[in-house]
Amino acid sequence: MSVFRQSLTVASAAAMGSIGFSGDALAQAASTISGADTAWVITATALVLFMTLPGLALFYGGLVHARNVLSVLMHCMAICCLMSVLWLACGYSLAFGDGGSFNAWIGGLDKAFLSGVGVDSASGTIPEIVFFIFQMTFAIITPALIVGAYAERITFPGVMLFSGLWLLVVYVPVAHWIWGGGWLADWGLMDFAGGLVVHLTAGVSALVIAKMLGPRKGFPRDVSPPHNPGLVMIGAAMLWVGWYGFNGGSALGANGGAGMAIAVTHISAAVGSLTWMTIEWVKYGKPSLVGFVTGTIAGLATITPASGFVGPIGAVILGVMAGIICYVLVGLIKQGLKIDDSLDVFAVHGVGGLTGTLMTAILCVPAFGGLGFAKEGMTIASQLWVQCVGALAVAAIALVGSVVILMIVKAFTPLRVNEEDETEGLDITSHGERGYNL
């Protein structure tokens, strides 16, 4: 998902290979479809889907009780399929279509069911159909991230109805604002691969649903540790690999910009992991595997919005900040605020994405090895102001939208399972299967 998609005809170009916004920062590239760019974005698309299936599914599945592992896998699989159909029907068009006089806020339905999108139509140097499917993988993983907030206590119909409405009410407008030529794109907001569009939307909504749904039975004193840390590590490793496509593919081209995005992504993940490990080691005397890979995900989420704008020094700084800030917020949310965001979606993804978004305004400057500001005439102060306004607007629509959606869902179906089903586990009570026959 490259930055600032004011127009689908603007190609990846300039130093970092990302799409220019407002036509001010990056040069227009040739409209000829490039085989190399197309091949890379197709590969990146597969990597991003790999993040959700199986990466995120296994990461979340290992963190819950053994009696709920299949329910988490089912949630991720079902969300993937539902989001794919909704993205085809109208999501893509509303995010990247022409909204006419309302284009600052939402796109139109001119591309519903891929109307007018042929195999030869171009989006910069890649076919638009490739751009469509690449964007679809982001629309899949974002609501899937929220699964970690309500794991082990939500009804399956509630998952499906909430996720479908959430994509259209929250994700699609924000994607249009920032990547589809909306008002934040006009302002010059810098979000290369989804610090706001993906991580902050999911994080804020996760906090809302965790609060409205209520805590798991026994929270916070009697919640068992992850049932399979090995699965957690395997899932985190898959997420790490898939993130190469998440951030590197957002350059929309096979170029040095994609290479730098991948490099800083890897560095931030490594530093975030080591930072989290060090904190645990000092505090408890033993570094845990689950804590280590949680630091990995924090580092990846934090570098995401900045990955097309910062250099290695910026990546190191963001990795350290990710490890420290996200670690502190995990404890604050659960122990301080007593909100059972089961798998720390807000503390890791929401806070990480917000941190990276705000720090982009500082770390993009050449003094830190960055590529400069989004638009000519910008300063750290003015760019930071734009980043803050964007973050507040995105957080607001995620918060309000999620509350409204949950009220609608409750009107049609129970949102929370009963106490007996929660005790028995969602694998058998919701899906008639067990993850383990012991």
mmCIF file with all atom_site columns, N, CA and C in Angstrom, residues 58 61-70 73 226-232 427-428 433-438:
data_model
loop_
_atom_site.group_PDB
_atom_site.id
_atom_site.type_symbol
_atom_site.label_atom_id
_atom_site.label_alt_id
_atom_site.label_comp_id
_atom_site.label_asym_id
_atom_site.label_entity_id
_atom_site.label_seq_id
_atom_site.pdbx_PDB_ins_code
_atom_site.Cartn_x
_atom_site.Cartn_y
_atom_site.Cartn_z
_atom_site.occupancy
_atom_site.B_iso_or_equiv
_atom_site.pdbx_formal_charge
_atom_site.auth_seq_id
_atom_site.auth_comp_id
_atom_site.auth_asym_id
_atom_site.auth_atom_id
_atom_site.pdbx_PDB_model_num
ATOM 1  N N  . LEU A 1 58  ? -1.986  -18.241 13.411 1.00 0.00 ? 58  LEU A N  1
ATOM 2  C CA . LEU A 1 58  ? -1.179  -19.051 14.323 1.00 0.00 ? 58  LEU A CA 1
ATOM 3  C C  . LEU A 1 58  ? -0.675  -18.228 15.500 1.00 0.00 ? 58  LEU A C  1
ATOM 4  N N  . GLY A 1 61  ? -3.665  -17.863 17.630 1.00 0.00 ? 61  GLY A N  1
ATOM 5  C CA . GLY A 1 61  ? -4.094  -19.181 18.089 1.00 0.00 ? 61  GLY A CA 1
ATOM 6  C C  . GLY A 1 61  ? -3.245  -19.719 19.220 1.00 0.00 ? 61  GLY A C  1
ATOM 7  N N  . GLY A 1 62  ? -1.944  -19.461 19.175 1.00 0.00 ? 62  GLY A N  1
ATOM 8  C CA . GLY A 1 62  ? -1.069  -19.931 20.232 1.00 0.00 ? 62  GLY A CA 1
ATOM 9  C C  . GLY A 1 62  ? -1.225  -19.165 21.528 1.00 0.00 ? 62  GLY A C  1
ATOM 10 N N  . LEU A 1 63  ? -1.755  -17.943 21.457 1.00 0.00 ? 63  LEU A N  1
ATOM 11 C CA . LEU A 1 63  ? -1.862  -17.094 22.641 1.00 0.00 ? 63  LEU A CA 1
ATOM 12 C C  . LEU A 1 63  ? -3.088  -17.396 23.493 1.00 0.00 ? 63  LEU A C  1
ATOM 13 N N  . VAL A 1 64  ? -4.102  -18.073 22.935 1.00 0.00 ? 64  VAL A N  1
ATOM 14 C CA . VAL A 1 64  ? -5.335  -18.317 23.677 1.00 0.00 ? 64  VAL A CA 1
ATOM 15 C C  . VAL A 1 64  ? -5.295  -19.680 24.365 1.00 0.00 ? 64  VAL A C  1
ATOM 16 N N  . HIS A 1 65  ? -6.363  -20.012 25.097 1.00 0.00 ? 65  HIS A N  1
ATOM 17 C CA . HIS A 1 65  ? -6.485  -21.331 25.716 1.00 0.00 ? 65  HIS A CA 1
ATOM 18 C C  . HIS A 1 65  ? -6.606  -22.410 24.640 1.00 0.00 ? 65  HIS A C  1
ATOM 19 N N  . ALA A 1 66  ? -6.214  -23.623 24.991 1.00 0.00 ? 66  ALA A N  1
ATOM 20 C CA . ALA A 1 66  ? -6.291  -24.732 24.047 1.00 0.00 ? 66  ALA A CA 1
ATOM 21 C C  . ALA A 1 66  ? -7.718  -24.972 23.580 1.00 0.00 ? 66  ALA A C  1
ATOM 22 N N  . ARG A 1 67  ? -8.704  -24.650 24.417 1.00 0.00 ? 67  ARG A N  1
ATOM 23 C CA . ARG A 1 67  ? -10.102 -24.899 24.063 1.00 0.00 ? 67  ARG A CA 1
ATOM 24 C C  . ARG A 1 67  ? -10.672 -23.862 23.100 1.00 0.00 ? 67  ARG A C  1
ATOM 25 N N  . ASN A 1 68  ? -9.870  -22.845 22.766 1.00 0.00 ? 68  ASN A N  1
ATOM 26 C CA . ASN A 1 68  ? -10.347 -21.783 21.873 1.00 0.00 ? 68  ASN A CA 1
ATOM 27 C C  . ASN A 1 68  ? -9.483  -21.590 20.630 1.00 0.00 ? 68  ASN A C  1
ATOM 28 N N  . VAL A 1 69  ? -8.506  -22.453 20.431 1.00 0.00 ? 69  VAL A N  1
ATOM 29 C CA . VAL A 1 69  ? -7.565  -22.229 19.333 1.00 0.00 ? 69  VAL A CA 1
ATOM 30 C C  . VAL A 1 69  ? -8.255  -22.290 17.973 1.00 0.00 ? 69  VAL A C  1
ATOM 31 N N  . LEU A 1 70  ? -9.159  -23.238 17.781 1.00 0.00 ? 70  LEU A N  1
ATOM 32 C CA . LEU A 1 70  ? -9.817  -23.354 16.483 1.00 0.00 ? 70  LEU A CA 1
ATOM 33 C C  . LEU A 1 70  ? -10.737 -22.173 16.200 1.00 0.00 ? 70  LEU A C  1
ATOM 34 N N  . LEU A 1 73  ? -8.640  -19.459 14.712 1.00 0.00 ? 73  LEU A N  1
ATOM 35 C CA . LEU A 1 73  ? -8.298  -19.775 13.325 1.00 0.00 ? 73  LEU A CA 1
ATOM 36 C C  . LEU A 1 73  ? -9.501  -19.572 12.413 1.00 0.00 ? 73  LEU A C  1
ATOM 37 N N  . PRO A 1 226 ? -0.410  -18.221 27.546 1.00 0.00 ? 226 PRO A N  1
ATOM 38 C CA . PRO A 1 226 ? -0.603  -18.811 26.214 1.00 0.00 ? 226 PRO A CA 1
ATOM 39 C C  . PRO A 1 226 ? -0.445  -20.327 26.251 1.00 0.00 ? 226 PRO A C  1
ATOM 40 N N  . HIS A 1 227 ? -1.331  -21.024 25.554 1.00 0.00 ? 227 HIS A N  1
ATOM 41 C CA . HIS A 1 227 ? -1.299  -22.486 25.635 1.00 0.00 ? 227 HIS A CA 1
ATOM 42 C C  . HIS A 1 227 ? -0.185  -23.083 24.777 1.00 0.00 ? 227 HIS A C  1
ATOM 43 N N  . ASN A 1 228 ? 0.303   -22.327 23.781 1.00 0.00 ? 228 ASN A N  1
ATOM 44 C CA . ASN A 1 228 ? 1.334   -22.886 22.902 1.00 0.00 ? 228 ASN A CA 1
ATOM 45 C C  . ASN A 1 228 ? 2.269   -21.778 22.408 1.00 0.00 ? 228 ASN A C  1
ATOM 46 N N  . PRO A 1 229 ? 3.278   -21.417 23.201 1.00 0.00 ? 229 PRO A N  1
ATOM 47 C CA . PRO A 1 229 ? 4.228   -20.381 22.774 1.00 0.00 ? 229 PRO A CA 1
ATOM 48 C C  . PRO A 1 229 ? 4.946   -20.722 21.476 1.00 0.00 ? 229 PRO A C  1
ATOM 49 N N  . GLY A 1 230 ? 5.075   -22.000 21.183 1.00 0.00 ? 230 GLY A N  1
ATOM 50 C CA . GLY A 1 230 ? 5.705   -22.387 19.921 1.00 0.00 ? 230 GLY A CA 1
ATOM 51 C C  . GLY A 1 230 ? 4.916   -21.909 18.720 1.00 0.00 ? 230 GLY A C  1
ATOM 52 N N  . LEU A 1 231 ? 3.588   -22.067 18.773 1.00 0.00 ? 231 LEU A N  1
ATOM 53 C CA . LEU A 1 231 ? 2.745   -21.553 17.693 1.00 0.00 ? 231 LEU A CA 1
ATOM 54 C C  . LEU A 1 231 ? 2.846   -20.041 17.588 1.00 0.00 ? 231 LEU A C  1
ATOM 55 N N  . VAL A 1 232 ? 2.939   -19.382 18.740 1.00 0.00 ? 232 VAL A N  1
ATOM 56 C CA . VAL A 1 232 ? 3.064   -17.925 18.757 1.00 0.00 ? 232 VAL A CA 1
ATOM 57 C C  . VAL A 1 232 ? 4.317   -17.502 18.007 1.00 0.00 ? 232 VAL A C  1
ATOM 58 N N  . ASP A 1 427 ? -14.314 -23.580 20.703 1.00 0.00 ? 427 ASP A N  1
ATOM 59 C CA . ASP A 1 427 ? -14.061 -24.579 19.657 1.00 0.00 ? 427 ASP A CA 1
ATOM 60 C C  . ASP A 1 427 ? -15.234 -25.549 19.545 1.00 0.00 ? 427 ASP A C  1
ATOM 61 N N  . ILE A 1 428 ? -15.655 -26.109 20.666 1.00 0.00 ? 428 ILE A N  1
ATOM 62 C CA . ILE A 1 428 ? -16.717 -27.110 20.642 1.00 0.00 ? 428 ILE A CA 1
ATOM 63 C C  . ILE A 1 428 ? -18.096 -26.487 20.637 1.00 0.00 ? 428 ILE A C  1
ATOM 64 N N  . GLU A 1 433 ? -15.937 -28.644 17.097 1.00 0.00 ? 433 GLU A N  1
ATOM 65 C CA . GLU A 1 433 ? -14.646 -29.310 16.911 1.00 0.00 ? 433 GLU A CA 1
ATOM 66 C C  . GLU A 1 433 ? -13.725 -28.983 18.082 1.00 0.00 ? 433 GLU A C  1
ATOM 67 N N  . ARG A 1 434 ? -12.680 -29.748 18.194 1.00 0.00 ? 434 ARG A N  1
ATOM 68 C CA . ARG A 1 434 ? -11.652 -29.464 19.199 1.00 0.00 ? 434 ARG A CA 1
ATOM 69 C C  . ARG A 1 434 ? -10.296 -29.401 18.528 1.00 0.00 ? 434 ARG A C  1
ATOM 70 N N  . GLY A 1 435 ? -9.465  -28.480 19.021 1.00 0.00 ? 435 GLY A N  1
ATOM 71 C CA . GLY A 1 435 ? -8.122  -28.357 18.464 1.00 0.00 ? 435 GLY A CA 1
ATOM 72 C C  . GLY A 1 435 ? -7.224  -29.511 18.846 1.00 0.00 ? 435 GLY A C  1
ATOM 73 N N  . TYR A 1 436 ? -7.479  -30.093 20.012 1.00 0.00 ? 436 TYR A N  1
ATOM 74 C CA . TYR A 1 436 ? -6.634  -31.172 20.521 1.00 0.00 ? 436 TYR A CA 1
ATOM 75 C C  . TYR A 1 436 ? -7.516  -32.275 21.088 1.00 0.00 ? 436 TYR A C  1
ATOM 76 N N  . ASN A 1 437 ? -7.241  -33.513 20.733 1.00 0.00 ? 437 ASN A N  1
ATOM 77 C CA . ASN A 1 437 ? -7.917  -34.664 21.317 1.00 0.00 ? 437 ASN A CA 1
ATOM 78 C C  . ASN A 1 437 ? -6.955  -35.331 22.309 1.00 0.00 ? 437 ASN A C  1
ATOM 79 N N  . LEU A 1 438 ? -7.060  -34.879 23.569 1.00 0.00 ? 438 LEU A N  1
ATOM 80 C CA . LEU A 1 438 ? -6.137  -35.341 24.594 1.00 0.00 ? 438 LEU A CA 1
ATOM 81 C C  . LEU A 1 438 ? -6.808  -36.399 25.473 1.00 0.00 ? 438 LEU A C  1
#
